[in-house]
Each structure stands twice: as C-alpha cells, then as structure tokens.
Amino acid sequence: MLRGTFALFNRALCVDFRLMRTHLFRFLFAILILFCLMMAHSSSRFIGAAGLSLFSNIIYLNFVFILMAGVSFFATAITEEKEEQTIGLLLMAGVNPISLLLGKSLPRLVSALILLSIQFPFTLLAITLGGVTFSQVLATYATLAAFLIGLANLGLVCSVVSARSRTASTLVLISLVLYFLGPVLLGWCVDGAVSARWIASNSLIARGTEAFVEKCYESSVLRQLSEILTSGFSESAWGFQFWTNLIAGLVFFLLASLFFSRFALTEVSTDPGRGLISKKRNRMFSPGRAWIQALAWKDFYFVNGGLGMAVIKFVCYGGALISLCTYINITSRSYSLREMGLTMFWTMLIVVMIEVSLISSRIFHVEVQWKTLVSTAMLPQSMAQIAYAKVFGSMLAIVPAFSYLLIGGLLGINEMRQDLGLVLAEPSFWLTCIEVLFFWHLTALLSTYIKWGALPLAFVLMWVGNMFFFFFMSMIAMSGGGGGPEVFEAIIILFTLFLSAGIVGSHILINERLVFLASQ
C-alpha cells in the first residue's frame, strides 16, 4: 500500500513543482503578504495595535485562499482521473483504493500546508508591531490547519461521488454554504416559529435546536478566528473547533474509502452529457430542430439544460422567493407590496450575477474540455461570430431569473425611482458595474487557459486588484496634499476607463486564444 501511495505522492509533487503557475501563485501570495505589511506600516501612525491589523489581514487572506482551494483544488483530486479514464489503469498497476486516495489527496494537502507553514516566521513580525501574542499566532495557524484538513477531505469525498469536476466543486460549495449559513438560517427559522407561537420556547425542539446551533457555532472556523484575533485571547490553541474539524476530516476520508468502489469505478462517458435533454420527441425537453443560430441553440440546450432546466429554475426561484417573502412578512410588523418587490429585485440581482459568473466560467471551457473547438472552428464563420453566438445562447439560460428581477423592479419602481438619479450620478456606481463586467470577461479568458478553477481565480485576482486600488486611495487620503472629493472622483473615473479598456482587450485576447486552441 505504501509503495503505491509514495509513487503517486512523488509524481504529483514533481509535476506540481515543474508547473510555472505553481510558482507564480506562490509569488503572488508573497506579494500579497508584503502588501499587507505595507498597509500595516502606513496605518501604524494613525491606529494602535498595527501588528494585530497586519496579522488579521494575513489570516483572512489565507482563509479566502483555503476556501478557493476547497472549491477547485481539492474537489478535483479523483474526478480528473475519472475524466481522463485512468483509474482503471492505476488499479491494474497494483494501486489499491486506499493508496490511490492517499496518493491523490496528500500531495495537494501537503502543498497547501507548506504554503501555510512557511508564512509562520513572517507573521511573527506582527508581534514586534504590537497587539499580537505568540499564543494567538499559534492558535490561529492551528485553526486554519484543522479547517484545511477537514476541507481537503470534504473535497476528496465529493470528488469520489461525482462524475465531473464541476459537480464536485458544486457539492463542496453547497457544503460550505451549509456549514457557514446553515446554523444561522436554522436559528432564524426556530426564532420565527417561536415568535409565531408555532412551538413553545421551552419545548424539546426549540431547546435541542438551540443547543445544536450553538455547537455548530463553536465548530465554525470564522467564529474561532474572530475570538482569537481579539485582544486578550488566552485560551488553548487546541479547542473544540480544532478537534471537530480534524474528526470531520477523518470521517470524510473514511466515507471516501467506503464510496470509492461504488462511485469511482463507474465508467464515465467521454462524450458531453445530454443533461435534461430528452431523446424522445416531446415539446418540453426535446431540443427539436436547430435554430438559424445553430450554435446558440446548441449552447442553450446542451450546455445550459434547455427549456427543461428553464422550467425547473422558474419553479425553484418562485418557490424560494415566496418562502423568503412569507418569512419576512411573518417576522416583521409591516411588509408592503413595494418592499416585497425590492426584496425580489435585490435577491434575483444576486442570482443573475451568480448565474452569469457560472456561465462565463464554462462557456468556452466546455469546447476545450470536450475537444469540439476544432470542429466548431471549421464552420464558415469567424471565431468572433462563433463566440458571440455561444454567448447569446447561454444568456437565454438566465431568462427565468431575469423575469423575476423585472417583476421585482416593477413592484418597487416607485421606491427605486426616487434614488435612481442620485445613484446614476455617482462614479462609484459605474465603477461597480464595469468591475462586474470585467470580472465576467476575466473568468471567460482564464477558463481557456486552466483546466479548473477559473471562477475562483478570477475572484481572487479581482479582490487583489481592489485591495491595491483602495490602498492607493487611502494613501492619497492620508497624505498631506491629498485633495478633496474631486480628486477621488477623478481617480475612480480613470480606473473605470482602465477597466473598460480591459474589457475591450479581453475580447481580443479571448478571440486570439480560441483561434490558437482551434489550431492545435
């Protein structure tokens, strides 16, 4: 068993160290730590406990990177072997399932732990700046390491039970949402039921749920980090969160071992799946004849689910909105139709942004993954026309969410009309819109370069860019001749124009990249 594990472990580390993107990522992380140090040094003249500010920035930066790694890096440990159909070959070579799981997951976990541990000496600088003790540093890294181990094994079990990398990443994302928001929503539901007198406050259900929610809070890495990063922390580094996350990681690995023979050995088709598209001729799920825009028809039905998925989205979004508005109506004293419209509008605006982000991450990636770009490029159309036709077909998938968005906007139009003029006159509003558009284009561009993780990588890059921008703004504000609001508005306008030029440039880069991939 150990021979197979060490062979896979050694191969994975060698391949990882030879990749240029691995070293670029570590260099980027070092630059971010240096940037946090610069921010702490510049703010030490104005605020106390600059070391605590530096240490908090570094720790939450690590936390964000761990989340992104869980959704992309750890969730593809086994699915990439399924997609390449190499699991059977590995088993024929004498590698048993336990060795395969260890050999695929340990290199990724060790790489992440190394990246986490090499920061430890540098974060000790925060102690010299004041506000942080050595026990806080030790407790924080123990907390992050335990959460990392639990998340890595969660990604492993999701990768075992999933046939595709995208499915595994989705399962990890759903699990993280339940981990962080599940106790909050459960507590709100119980409080609402108690307020509505559906259940008694001292009933077994209420008290049991309250105890369960409290234990979930204690096992939360965010709560543990917030407690550690407060002045005067003197508790043990090996608390309830540390042990529960480690035990969860062990349980997830055992589940991955149990599910391996059931799910991982199932043959995965090398052809794109039909999803909800029915092979039978019916009006609901059958794609029927191709449209005049055949590429738009293909992407709408075979990439985004077609009419069947649109109906499911319409029903699910409607049910979720009805439940949300009903809960707010029960728990609040007054809830008018106008307020209901605003709730629908802002909720569905977030949903639309998430849907477009997911579409941008896979719109060109599916062509590269299934090796259909070469045959698509043989059509009597330019690559730009092909790309825009795919965009049009994919945008049809957001019609259900956009319909509820329009309904909410019409219900709350009187409330929104009062502030619309003021909002449109703000340069920061246009900067936000351009940033969202640039994020979608950046995601689509990255998806043509990397196999997985384009969406989280684009999110991290946008977050880093905004950090540098706001740091630059704060430096101007803290300098002696910083100027008034006109200077800040001018900088925002210039940054908006810069991002607009980046959007135009991304169109050119995506076109050139697709032409290059089609020629391979």
Short mmCIF file of C-alpha atoms in Angstrom, two decimals:
data_model
loop_
_atom_site.label_atom_id
_atom_site.label_comp_id
_atom_site.label_asym_id
_atom_site.label_seq_id
_atom_site.Cartn_x
_atom_site.Cartn_y
_atom_site.Cartn_z
CA MET A 1 0.00 0.00 0.00
CA LEU A 2 2.77 2.42 0.92
CA ARG A 3 4.63 1.80 -2.33
CA GLY A 4 1.66 2.92 -4.45
CA THR A 5 0.99 5.88 -2.18
CA PHE A 6 4.58 7.09 -2.33
CA ALA A 7 4.72 6.64 -6.11
CA LEU A 8 1.63 8.78 -6.66
CA PHE A 9 2.75 11.24 -3.99
CA ASN A 10 6.18 11.69 -5.59
CA ARG A 11 4.75 12.03 -9.09
CA ALA A 12 2.17 14.63 -8.04
CA LEU A 13 4.74 16.76 -6.23
CA CYS A 14 7.20 16.59 -9.14
CA VAL A 15 4.52 17.63 -11.63
CA ASP A 16 3.34 20.39 -9.30
CA PHE A 17 6.82 21.82 -8.81
CA ARG A 18 7.51 21.85 -12.55
CA LEU A 19 4.43 23.91 -13.38
CA MET A 20 5.04 27.61 -13.83
CA ARG A 21 1.62 28.53 -12.45
CA THR A 22 2.51 26.94 -9.10
CA HIS A 23 5.45 29.25 -8.58
CA LEU A 24 3.52 32.24 -9.92
CA PHE A 25 0.78 31.56 -7.39
CA ARG A 26 3.27 31.41 -4.53
CA PHE A 27 4.93 34.59 -5.75
CA LEU A 28 1.54 36.29 -5.86
CA PHE A 29 0.87 35.17 -2.31
CA ALA A 30 4.22 36.59 -1.16
CA ILE A 31 3.37 39.89 -2.84
CA LEU A 32 0.05 39.97 -1.00
CA ILE A 33 1.77 39.42 2.35
CA LEU A 34 4.20 42.24 1.53
CA PHE A 35 1.23 44.39 0.61
CA CYS A 36 -0.42 43.65 3.97
CA LEU A 37 2.84 44.64 5.69
CA MET A 38 2.90 47.93 3.78
CA MET A 39 -0.69 48.63 4.81
CA ALA A 40 0.10 47.92 8.47
CA HIS A 41 3.20 50.11 8.37
CA SER A 42 1.37 53.02 6.76
CA SER A 43 -1.53 52.79 9.22
CA SER A 44 0.68 52.40 12.32
CA ARG A 45 0.91 56.19 12.59
CA PHE A 46 -2.84 56.57 12.92
CA ILE A 47 -4.11 53.45 14.72
CA GLY A 48 -2.90 51.36 17.61
CA ALA A 49 -2.07 47.63 17.51
CA ALA A 50 -0.71 47.72 13.96
CA GLY A 51 0.56 44.16 14.44
CA LEU A 52 -2.96 42.90 15.03
CA SER A 53 -4.13 44.64 11.86
CA LEU A 54 -1.30 43.05 9.86
CA PHE A 55 -1.93 39.62 11.32
CA SER A 56 -5.70 39.83 10.73
CA ASN A 57 -5.21 40.76 7.08
CA ILE A 58 -2.82 37.85 6.51
CA ILE A 59 -5.06 35.34 8.27
CA TYR A 60 -8.22 36.30 6.40
CA LEU A 61 -6.22 36.27 3.17
CA ASN A 62 -5.25 32.68 3.99
CA PHE A 63 -8.87 31.87 4.79
CA VAL A 64 -10.06 33.10 1.38
CA PHE A 65 -7.37 31.11 -0.42
CA ILE A 66 -8.29 27.97 1.54
CA LEU A 67 -11.93 28.36 0.51
CA MET A 68 -10.94 28.78 -3.13
CA ALA A 69 -8.67 25.72 -2.90
CA GLY A 70 -11.50 23.67 -1.42
CA VAL A 71 -13.87 24.51 -4.27
CA SER A 72 -11.33 23.94 -7.06
CA PHE A 73 -8.02 22.34 -5.99
CA PHE A 74 -9.21 19.63 -3.58
CA ALA A 75 -12.51 18.89 -5.34
CA THR A 76 -10.78 17.58 -8.49
CA ALA A 77 -8.47 15.00 -6.91
CA ILE A 78 -10.36 11.96 -8.22
CA THR A 79 -12.63 13.48 -10.89
CA GLU A 80 -9.67 14.42 -13.07
CA GLU A 81 -8.69 10.74 -13.15
CA LYS A 82 -12.30 9.83 -14.00
CA GLU A 83 -12.41 12.32 -16.86
CA GLU A 84 -9.10 11.03 -18.23
CA GLN A 85 -10.24 7.40 -17.61
CA THR A 86 -7.04 6.42 -15.82
CA ILE A 87 -8.46 4.99 -12.56
CA GLY A 88 -8.77 1.52 -14.08
CA LEU A 89 -5.14 1.65 -15.26
CA LEU A 90 -3.94 2.67 -11.79
CA LEU A 91 -5.84 -0.21 -10.18
CA MET A 92 -4.45 -2.65 -12.74
CA ALA A 93 -0.95 -1.45 -11.82
CA GLY A 94 -1.48 -2.72 -8.27
CA VAL A 95 -2.53 0.53 -6.60
CA ASN A 96 -5.34 -0.24 -4.15
CA PRO A 97 -8.14 2.28 -3.45
CA ILE A 98 -6.66 3.49 -0.14
CA SER A 99 -3.28 4.13 -1.78
CA LEU A 100 -4.99 5.92 -4.65
CA LEU A 101 -6.95 8.19 -2.32
CA LEU A 102 -3.88 8.98 -0.22
CA GLY A 103 -1.67 9.44 -3.26
CA LYS A 104 -4.12 11.87 -4.89
CA SER A 105 -5.14 13.87 -1.82
CA LEU A 106 -1.95 14.02 0.26
CA PRO A 107 0.17 15.96 -2.29
CA ARG A 108 -2.46 18.68 -2.54
CA LEU A 109 -2.89 18.82 1.21
CA VAL A 110 0.87 18.89 1.82
CA SER A 111 1.34 21.68 -0.75
CA ALA A 112 -1.34 23.76 0.97
CA LEU A 113 0.09 23.06 4.44
CA ILE A 114 3.59 24.02 3.24
CA LEU A 115 2.25 27.29 1.87
CA LEU A 116 0.56 27.87 5.21
CA SER A 117 3.57 26.93 7.35
CA ILE A 118 6.21 28.99 5.52
CA GLN A 119 4.29 32.14 6.46
CA PHE A 120 4.67 31.40 10.14
CA PRO A 121 8.08 33.10 10.60
CA PHE A 122 6.95 36.19 8.69
CA THR A 123 3.78 36.59 10.71
CA LEU A 124 5.94 36.78 13.81
CA LEU A 125 6.71 40.31 12.60
CA ALA A 126 3.21 41.17 13.78
CA ILE A 127 4.35 40.54 17.35
CA THR A 128 7.04 43.20 17.05
CA LEU A 129 4.50 45.71 15.74
CA GLY A 130 2.34 45.16 18.82
CA GLY A 131 -1.14 43.86 19.56
CA VAL A 132 -0.45 40.15 18.94
CA THR A 133 0.99 37.44 21.18
CA PHE A 134 2.73 34.21 20.22
CA SER A 135 -0.18 32.15 21.58
CA GLN A 136 -2.55 33.96 19.20
CA VAL A 137 -0.28 33.21 16.23
CA LEU A 138 -0.04 29.53 17.20
CA ALA A 139 -3.79 29.20 17.82
CA THR A 140 -4.66 30.87 14.52
CA TYR A 141 -2.48 28.61 12.39
CA ALA A 142 -3.72 25.54 14.26
CA THR A 143 -7.28 26.65 13.49
CA LEU A 144 -6.54 27.17 9.80
CA ALA A 145 -4.64 23.87 9.53
CA ALA A 146 -7.52 21.90 11.07
CA PHE A 147 -10.03 23.60 8.77
CA LEU A 148 -7.76 22.92 5.79
CA ILE A 149 -7.55 19.21 6.62
CA GLY A 150 -11.31 18.94 7.01
CA LEU A 151 -11.96 20.86 3.78
CA ALA A 152 -9.42 18.79 1.82
CA ASN A 153 -11.12 15.54 2.80
CA LEU A 154 -14.55 17.06 2.10
CA GLY A 155 -13.32 17.82 -1.41
CA LEU A 156 -11.99 14.27 -1.64
CA VAL A 157 -15.34 12.61 -0.81
CA CYS A 158 -17.18 14.98 -3.17
CA SER A 159 -14.65 14.11 -5.87
CA VAL A 160 -15.22 10.38 -5.30
CA VAL A 161 -19.02 10.52 -5.58
CA SER A 162 -19.07 12.97 -8.52
CA ALA A 163 -18.57 12.11 -12.17
CA ARG A 164 -17.36 15.57 -13.22
CA SER A 165 -15.10 18.16 -11.66
CA ARG A 166 -17.85 20.77 -11.95
CA THR A 167 -20.25 18.59 -9.98
CA ALA A 168 -17.66 18.00 -7.26
CA SER A 169 -16.93 21.72 -6.97
CA THR A 170 -20.66 22.43 -6.73
CA LEU A 171 -21.07 19.89 -3.92
CA VAL A 172 -18.17 21.43 -1.99
CA LEU A 173 -19.63 24.90 -2.46
CA ILE A 174 -23.06 23.78 -1.23
CA SER A 175 -21.45 22.08 1.78
CA LEU A 176 -19.54 25.25 2.67
CA VAL A 177 -22.70 27.35 2.39
CA LEU A 178 -24.49 24.94 4.73
CA TYR A 179 -21.50 24.96 7.11
CA PHE A 180 -21.39 28.74 7.41
CA LEU A 181 -25.02 29.78 6.85
CA GLY A 182 -26.93 26.65 7.87
CA PRO A 183 -26.83 27.28 11.65
CA VAL A 184 -27.81 30.93 11.13
CA LEU A 185 -30.80 30.06 8.95
CA LEU A 186 -31.84 27.25 11.29
CA GLY A 187 -31.71 29.63 14.27
CA TRP A 188 -33.78 32.21 12.38
CA CYS A 189 -36.39 29.60 11.47
CA VAL A 190 -36.71 28.44 15.08
CA ASP A 191 -36.90 32.05 16.34
CA GLY A 192 -39.59 32.79 13.76
CA ALA A 193 -41.54 29.68 14.78
CA VAL A 194 -41.30 30.70 18.44
CA SER A 195 -42.37 34.27 17.64
CA ALA A 196 -45.34 32.97 15.66
CA ARG A 197 -46.16 30.67 18.61
CA TRP A 198 -45.96 27.57 16.45
CA ILE A 199 -43.70 25.97 19.06
CA ALA A 200 -43.03 26.83 22.70
CA SER A 201 -39.74 28.46 23.63
CA ASN A 202 -39.04 25.79 26.27
CA SER A 203 -40.05 22.83 24.11
CA LEU A 204 -37.68 19.99 23.32
CA ILE A 205 -37.44 21.02 19.66
CA ALA A 206 -36.53 24.62 20.49
CA ARG A 207 -34.00 23.73 23.18
CA GLY A 208 -32.48 20.91 21.13
CA THR A 209 -32.15 23.11 18.07
CA GLU A 210 -30.61 25.91 20.13
CA ALA A 211 -28.02 23.51 21.58
CA PHE A 212 -27.24 22.12 18.12
CA VAL A 213 -26.83 25.61 16.63
CA GLU A 214 -24.52 26.61 19.49
CA LYS A 215 -22.30 23.57 18.86
CA CYS A 216 -22.22 24.44 15.16
CA TYR A 217 -21.11 27.96 16.07
CA GLU A 218 -18.35 26.58 18.29
CA SER A 219 -17.06 24.40 15.45
CA SER A 220 -17.08 27.31 12.98
CA VAL A 221 -13.65 28.44 11.84
CA LEU A 222 -14.89 32.01 11.40
CA ARG A 223 -16.06 32.25 14.99
CA GLN A 224 -12.82 30.74 16.26
CA LEU A 225 -10.74 33.18 14.20
CA SER A 226 -12.76 36.16 15.40
CA GLU A 227 -12.23 35.10 19.01
CA ILE A 228 -8.50 34.53 18.55
CA LEU A 229 -7.99 37.87 16.79
CA THR A 230 -9.35 39.86 19.74
CA SER A 231 -7.09 41.47 22.30
CA GLY A 232 -6.55 39.45 25.45
CA PHE A 233 -7.02 35.98 23.93
CA SER A 234 -5.51 33.40 26.29
CA GLU A 235 -7.37 30.14 25.55
CA SER A 236 -5.86 26.90 24.29
CA ALA A 237 -4.94 26.54 20.64
CA TRP A 238 -6.48 23.05 20.58
CA GLY A 239 -10.11 23.93 21.19
CA PHE A 240 -13.44 22.47 20.15
CA GLN A 241 -13.17 23.76 16.58
CA PHE A 242 -9.71 22.22 16.11
CA TRP A 243 -10.76 18.71 17.15
CA THR A 244 -14.14 18.75 15.40
CA ASN A 245 -12.56 19.81 12.10
CA LEU A 246 -9.90 17.10 12.40
CA ILE A 247 -12.53 14.47 13.23
CA ALA A 248 -14.66 15.69 10.31
CA GLY A 249 -11.64 15.28 8.01
CA LEU A 250 -11.12 11.71 9.23
CA VAL A 251 -14.82 10.91 8.76
CA PHE A 252 -14.79 12.35 5.24
CA PHE A 253 -11.75 10.25 4.32
CA LEU A 254 -13.45 7.11 5.64
CA LEU A 255 -16.56 7.97 3.61
CA ALA A 256 -14.40 8.45 0.51
CA SER A 257 -12.89 5.00 1.11
CA LEU A 258 -16.33 3.40 1.53
CA PHE A 259 -17.82 5.12 -1.53
CA PHE A 260 -14.83 4.52 -3.80
CA SER A 261 -15.87 1.11 -5.10
CA ARG A 262 -19.46 2.27 -5.59
CA PHE A 263 -18.84 5.57 -7.41
CA ALA A 264 -15.23 5.93 -8.51
CA LEU A 265 -15.16 2.72 -10.55
CA THR A 266 -18.24 3.68 -12.56
CA GLU A 267 -17.32 4.33 -16.17
CA VAL A 268 -17.65 7.97 -17.18
CA SER A 269 -18.54 8.75 -20.76
CA THR A 270 -16.00 10.78 -22.68
CA ASP A 271 -18.81 12.48 -24.59
CA PRO A 272 -20.70 15.54 -23.35
CA GLY A 273 -23.76 14.56 -21.35
CA ARG A 274 -27.28 15.38 -22.50
CA GLY A 275 -28.35 16.54 -19.03
CA LEU A 276 -32.10 17.18 -19.03
CA ILE A 277 -32.36 16.91 -22.81
CA SER A 278 -34.70 14.05 -23.63
CA LYS A 279 -34.00 11.70 -26.51
CA LYS A 280 -37.74 11.39 -27.07
CA ARG A 281 -39.68 13.86 -29.12
CA ASN A 282 -41.75 15.86 -26.65
CA ARG A 283 -42.44 19.52 -26.51
CA MET A 284 -40.88 20.17 -23.14
CA PHE A 285 -37.44 18.55 -23.09
CA SER A 286 -36.64 17.79 -26.71
CA PRO A 287 -34.45 20.39 -28.45
CA GLY A 288 -36.33 19.85 -31.73
CA ARG A 289 -34.86 21.27 -34.92
CA ALA A 290 -31.82 23.52 -34.77
CA TRP A 291 -32.39 27.26 -34.91
CA ILE A 292 -31.00 29.54 -37.57
CA GLN A 293 -28.35 30.38 -34.96
CA ALA A 294 -27.31 26.75 -34.52
CA LEU A 295 -24.52 27.47 -32.04
CA ALA A 296 -26.87 29.45 -29.81
CA TRP A 297 -29.35 26.55 -29.98
CA LYS A 298 -26.62 24.06 -29.09
CA ASP A 299 -25.37 26.04 -26.08
CA PHE A 300 -28.87 26.75 -24.77
CA TYR A 301 -29.97 23.12 -24.86
CA PHE A 302 -26.84 21.01 -24.46
CA VAL A 303 -24.73 23.25 -22.18
CA ASN A 304 -27.35 25.06 -20.12
CA GLY A 305 -30.17 22.49 -19.98
CA GLY A 306 -32.66 23.98 -22.43
CA LEU A 307 -36.35 24.52 -21.68
CA GLY A 308 -36.44 21.77 -19.07
CA MET A 309 -33.83 23.47 -16.89
CA ALA A 310 -35.51 26.84 -17.51
CA VAL A 311 -38.81 25.48 -16.16
CA ILE A 312 -37.06 23.98 -13.13
CA LYS A 313 -35.32 27.29 -12.43
CA PHE A 314 -38.56 29.21 -12.79
CA VAL A 315 -40.34 26.95 -10.29
CA CYS A 316 -37.45 26.82 -7.81
CA TYR A 317 -36.81 30.57 -7.88
CA GLY A 318 -40.51 31.25 -7.47
CA GLY A 319 -40.78 28.89 -4.51
CA ALA A 320 -37.69 30.37 -2.86
CA LEU A 321 -38.97 33.93 -3.29
CA ILE A 322 -42.39 33.03 -1.91
CA SER A 323 -40.78 31.37 1.11
CA LEU A 324 -38.47 34.33 1.72
CA CYS A 325 -41.23 36.93 1.43
CA THR A 326 -43.54 34.82 3.65
CA TYR A 327 -40.86 34.53 6.33
CA ILE A 328 -40.18 38.30 6.26
CA ASN A 329 -43.93 39.01 6.40
CA ILE A 330 -44.33 36.75 9.45
CA THR A 331 -41.33 38.09 11.36
CA SER A 332 -41.89 41.81 10.61
CA ARG A 333 -44.70 44.09 11.69
CA SER A 334 -45.39 45.54 8.26
CA TYR A 335 -44.35 44.31 4.84
CA SER A 336 -45.85 46.15 1.90
CA LEU A 337 -46.02 45.09 -1.74
CA ARG A 338 -43.35 47.67 -2.57
CA GLU A 339 -40.95 46.18 -0.03
CA MET A 340 -41.70 42.73 -1.40
CA GLY A 341 -40.73 43.96 -4.85
CA LEU A 342 -37.43 45.34 -3.55
CA THR A 343 -36.72 42.01 -1.86
CA MET A 344 -37.35 40.17 -5.13
CA PHE A 345 -35.27 42.64 -7.12
CA TRP A 346 -32.14 42.53 -4.96
CA THR A 347 -32.35 38.78 -4.40
CA MET A 348 -32.69 37.98 -8.08
CA LEU A 349 -29.99 40.51 -8.98
CA ILE A 350 -27.57 38.43 -6.90
CA VAL A 351 -28.87 35.24 -8.53
CA VAL A 352 -28.42 36.70 -12.03
CA MET A 353 -24.84 37.73 -11.21
CA ILE A 354 -24.06 34.24 -9.91
CA GLU A 355 -25.61 32.58 -12.97
CA VAL A 356 -23.68 34.77 -15.40
CA SER A 357 -20.47 34.09 -13.45
CA LEU A 358 -21.02 30.34 -13.76
CA ILE A 359 -21.84 30.66 -17.45
CA SER A 360 -18.70 32.70 -18.11
CA SER A 361 -16.58 30.01 -16.45
CA ARG A 362 -17.84 27.22 -18.71
CA ILE A 363 -18.95 28.89 -21.97
CA PHE A 364 -15.58 28.28 -23.68
CA HIS A 365 -14.23 25.70 -21.26
CA VAL A 366 -16.69 23.03 -22.45
CA GLU A 367 -15.40 23.40 -26.02
CA VAL A 368 -11.83 22.91 -24.83
CA GLN A 369 -12.72 20.08 -22.44
CA TRP A 370 -14.66 18.03 -24.98
CA LYS A 371 -12.27 18.89 -27.83
CA THR A 372 -15.05 20.28 -30.02
CA LEU A 373 -13.44 23.64 -30.72
CA VAL A 374 -11.52 22.33 -33.74
CA SER A 375 -14.66 21.08 -35.48
CA THR A 376 -16.58 24.21 -34.47
CA ALA A 377 -13.90 26.41 -36.00
CA MET A 378 -14.45 24.68 -39.36
CA LEU A 379 -17.83 26.41 -39.69
CA PRO A 380 -17.97 29.22 -42.29
CA GLN A 381 -17.92 31.85 -39.54
CA SER A 382 -15.23 33.85 -37.87
CA MET A 383 -14.18 32.90 -34.35
CA ALA A 384 -15.72 36.13 -33.05
CA GLN A 385 -19.10 35.23 -34.59
CA ILE A 386 -18.89 31.76 -33.04
CA ALA A 387 -18.09 33.21 -29.61
CA TYR A 388 -20.90 35.76 -29.69
CA ALA A 389 -23.40 33.10 -30.83
CA LYS A 390 -22.41 30.96 -27.84
CA VAL A 391 -22.84 33.97 -25.55
CA PHE A 392 -26.32 34.62 -26.93
CA GLY A 393 -27.40 31.01 -26.40
CA SER A 394 -26.00 30.94 -22.86
CA MET A 395 -27.66 34.23 -21.90
CA LEU A 396 -31.05 32.67 -22.67
CA ALA A 397 -30.49 30.47 -19.62
CA ILE A 398 -30.86 33.46 -17.27
CA VAL A 399 -34.34 34.36 -18.56
CA PRO A 400 -36.14 32.80 -15.53
CA ALA A 401 -34.06 34.75 -13.01
CA PHE A 402 -34.25 37.91 -15.12
CA SER A 403 -38.05 37.60 -15.30
CA TYR A 404 -38.35 37.65 -11.51
CA LEU A 405 -35.86 40.52 -11.47
CA LEU A 406 -38.12 42.57 -13.75
CA ILE A 407 -41.20 41.70 -11.69
CA GLY A 408 -39.47 42.86 -8.52
CA GLY A 409 -38.30 46.03 -10.23
CA LEU A 410 -41.82 46.85 -11.42
CA LEU A 411 -43.28 46.29 -7.94
CA GLY A 412 -40.69 48.53 -6.30
CA ILE A 413 -40.27 51.04 -9.11
CA ASN A 414 -41.71 53.95 -7.12
CA GLU A 415 -39.19 53.42 -4.34
CA MET A 416 -36.28 52.97 -6.75
CA ARG A 417 -37.21 55.94 -8.91
CA GLN A 418 -36.51 58.36 -6.06
CA ASP A 419 -32.87 57.32 -5.70
CA LEU A 420 -32.16 56.35 -9.30
CA GLY A 421 -30.96 59.79 -10.35
CA LEU A 422 -28.58 60.09 -7.42
CA VAL A 423 -27.17 56.62 -8.00
CA LEU A 424 -26.58 57.13 -11.71
CA ALA A 425 -24.69 60.37 -10.98
CA GLU A 426 -22.18 58.55 -8.74
CA PRO A 427 -18.91 57.48 -10.44
CA SER A 428 -18.60 54.64 -7.94
CA PHE A 429 -21.83 53.10 -9.33
CA TRP A 430 -20.39 52.93 -12.84
CA LEU A 431 -17.11 51.60 -11.44
CA THR A 432 -19.02 48.76 -9.76
CA CYS A 433 -20.87 47.90 -12.97
CA ILE A 434 -17.67 47.92 -15.03
CA GLU A 435 -15.90 45.80 -12.41
CA VAL A 436 -18.63 43.15 -12.62
CA LEU A 437 -18.39 43.10 -16.42
CA PHE A 438 -14.60 42.90 -16.25
CA PHE A 439 -14.87 40.01 -13.77
CA TRP A 440 -17.06 38.02 -16.18
CA HIS A 441 -14.67 38.64 -19.08
CA LEU A 442 -11.66 37.73 -16.93
CA THR A 443 -13.35 34.48 -15.90
CA ALA A 444 -14.07 33.56 -19.52
CA LEU A 445 -10.47 34.34 -20.50
CA LEU A 446 -8.97 32.29 -17.66
CA SER A 447 -11.23 29.33 -18.49
CA THR A 448 -9.39 28.97 -21.80
CA TYR A 449 -6.02 28.66 -20.03
CA ILE A 450 -6.62 26.46 -16.97
CA LYS A 451 -8.46 23.16 -16.58
CA TRP A 452 -10.36 24.11 -13.42
CA GLY A 453 -10.76 27.00 -11.01
CA ALA A 454 -11.19 29.88 -13.46
CA LEU A 455 -14.04 31.40 -11.44
CA PRO A 456 -12.32 31.37 -8.01
CA LEU A 457 -9.04 32.53 -9.56
CA ALA A 458 -10.78 35.46 -11.25
CA PHE A 459 -12.46 36.30 -7.93
CA VAL A 460 -9.11 36.30 -6.12
CA LEU A 461 -7.48 38.46 -8.80
CA MET A 462 -10.34 40.97 -8.65
CA TRP A 463 -10.14 41.03 -4.88
CA VAL A 464 -6.39 41.65 -5.01
CA GLY A 465 -6.84 44.40 -7.59
CA ASN A 466 -9.44 46.12 -5.45
CA MET A 467 -7.16 45.87 -2.42
CA PHE A 468 -4.41 47.69 -4.31
CA PHE A 469 -6.86 50.29 -5.58
CA PHE A 470 -8.30 51.10 -2.16
CA PHE A 471 -4.80 51.11 -0.66
CA PHE A 472 -3.81 53.69 -3.26
CA MET A 473 -6.91 55.72 -2.39
CA SER A 474 -6.12 55.54 1.33
CA MET A 475 -2.54 56.66 0.69
CA ILE A 476 -3.85 59.74 -1.08
CA ALA A 477 -6.28 60.42 1.76
CA MET A 478 -3.56 60.12 4.43
CA SER A 479 -1.02 62.22 2.56
CA GLY A 480 -0.80 65.89 3.32
CA GLY A 481 -1.91 67.19 -0.07
CA GLY A 482 -4.47 64.54 -0.81
CA GLY A 483 -7.05 66.88 -2.26
CA GLY A 484 -10.80 66.89 -1.94
CA PRO A 485 -13.61 64.68 -3.27
CA GLU A 486 -12.87 65.85 -6.81
CA VAL A 487 -9.52 64.05 -6.75
CA PHE A 488 -11.14 60.79 -5.64
CA GLU A 489 -13.83 61.08 -8.31
CA ALA A 490 -11.17 61.66 -10.95
CA ILE A 491 -9.26 58.57 -9.81
CA ILE A 492 -12.45 56.48 -9.88
CA ILE A 493 -13.25 57.68 -13.40
CA LEU A 494 -9.71 56.86 -14.58
CA PHE A 495 -9.91 53.41 -13.02
CA THR A 496 -13.30 52.86 -14.68
CA LEU A 497 -11.85 53.80 -18.06
CA PHE A 498 -8.90 51.48 -17.44
CA LEU A 499 -11.23 48.55 -16.71
CA SER A 500 -13.34 49.43 -19.77
CA ALA A 501 -10.21 49.21 -21.90
CA GLY A 502 -9.50 45.88 -20.21
CA ILE A 503 -12.93 44.59 -21.26
CA VAL A 504 -12.23 45.53 -24.88
CA GLY A 505 -8.81 43.93 -24.63
CA SER A 506 -10.28 40.75 -23.19
CA HIS A 507 -12.48 40.38 -26.28
CA ILE A 508 -9.35 40.47 -28.43
CA LEU A 509 -7.42 38.09 -26.16
CA ILE A 510 -10.27 35.58 -25.98
CA ASN A 511 -10.59 35.59 -29.77
CA GLU A 512 -6.85 35.05 -30.24
CA ARG A 513 -6.80 32.31 -27.60
CA LEU A 514 -9.73 30.46 -29.21
CA VAL A 515 -8.07 30.68 -32.62
CA PHE A 516 -4.87 29.26 -31.12
CA LEU A 517 -6.70 26.40 -29.40
CA ALA A 518 -8.64 25.59 -32.58
CA SER A 519 -5.35 25.24 -34.47
CA GLN A 520 -3.98 22.61 -32.06
#
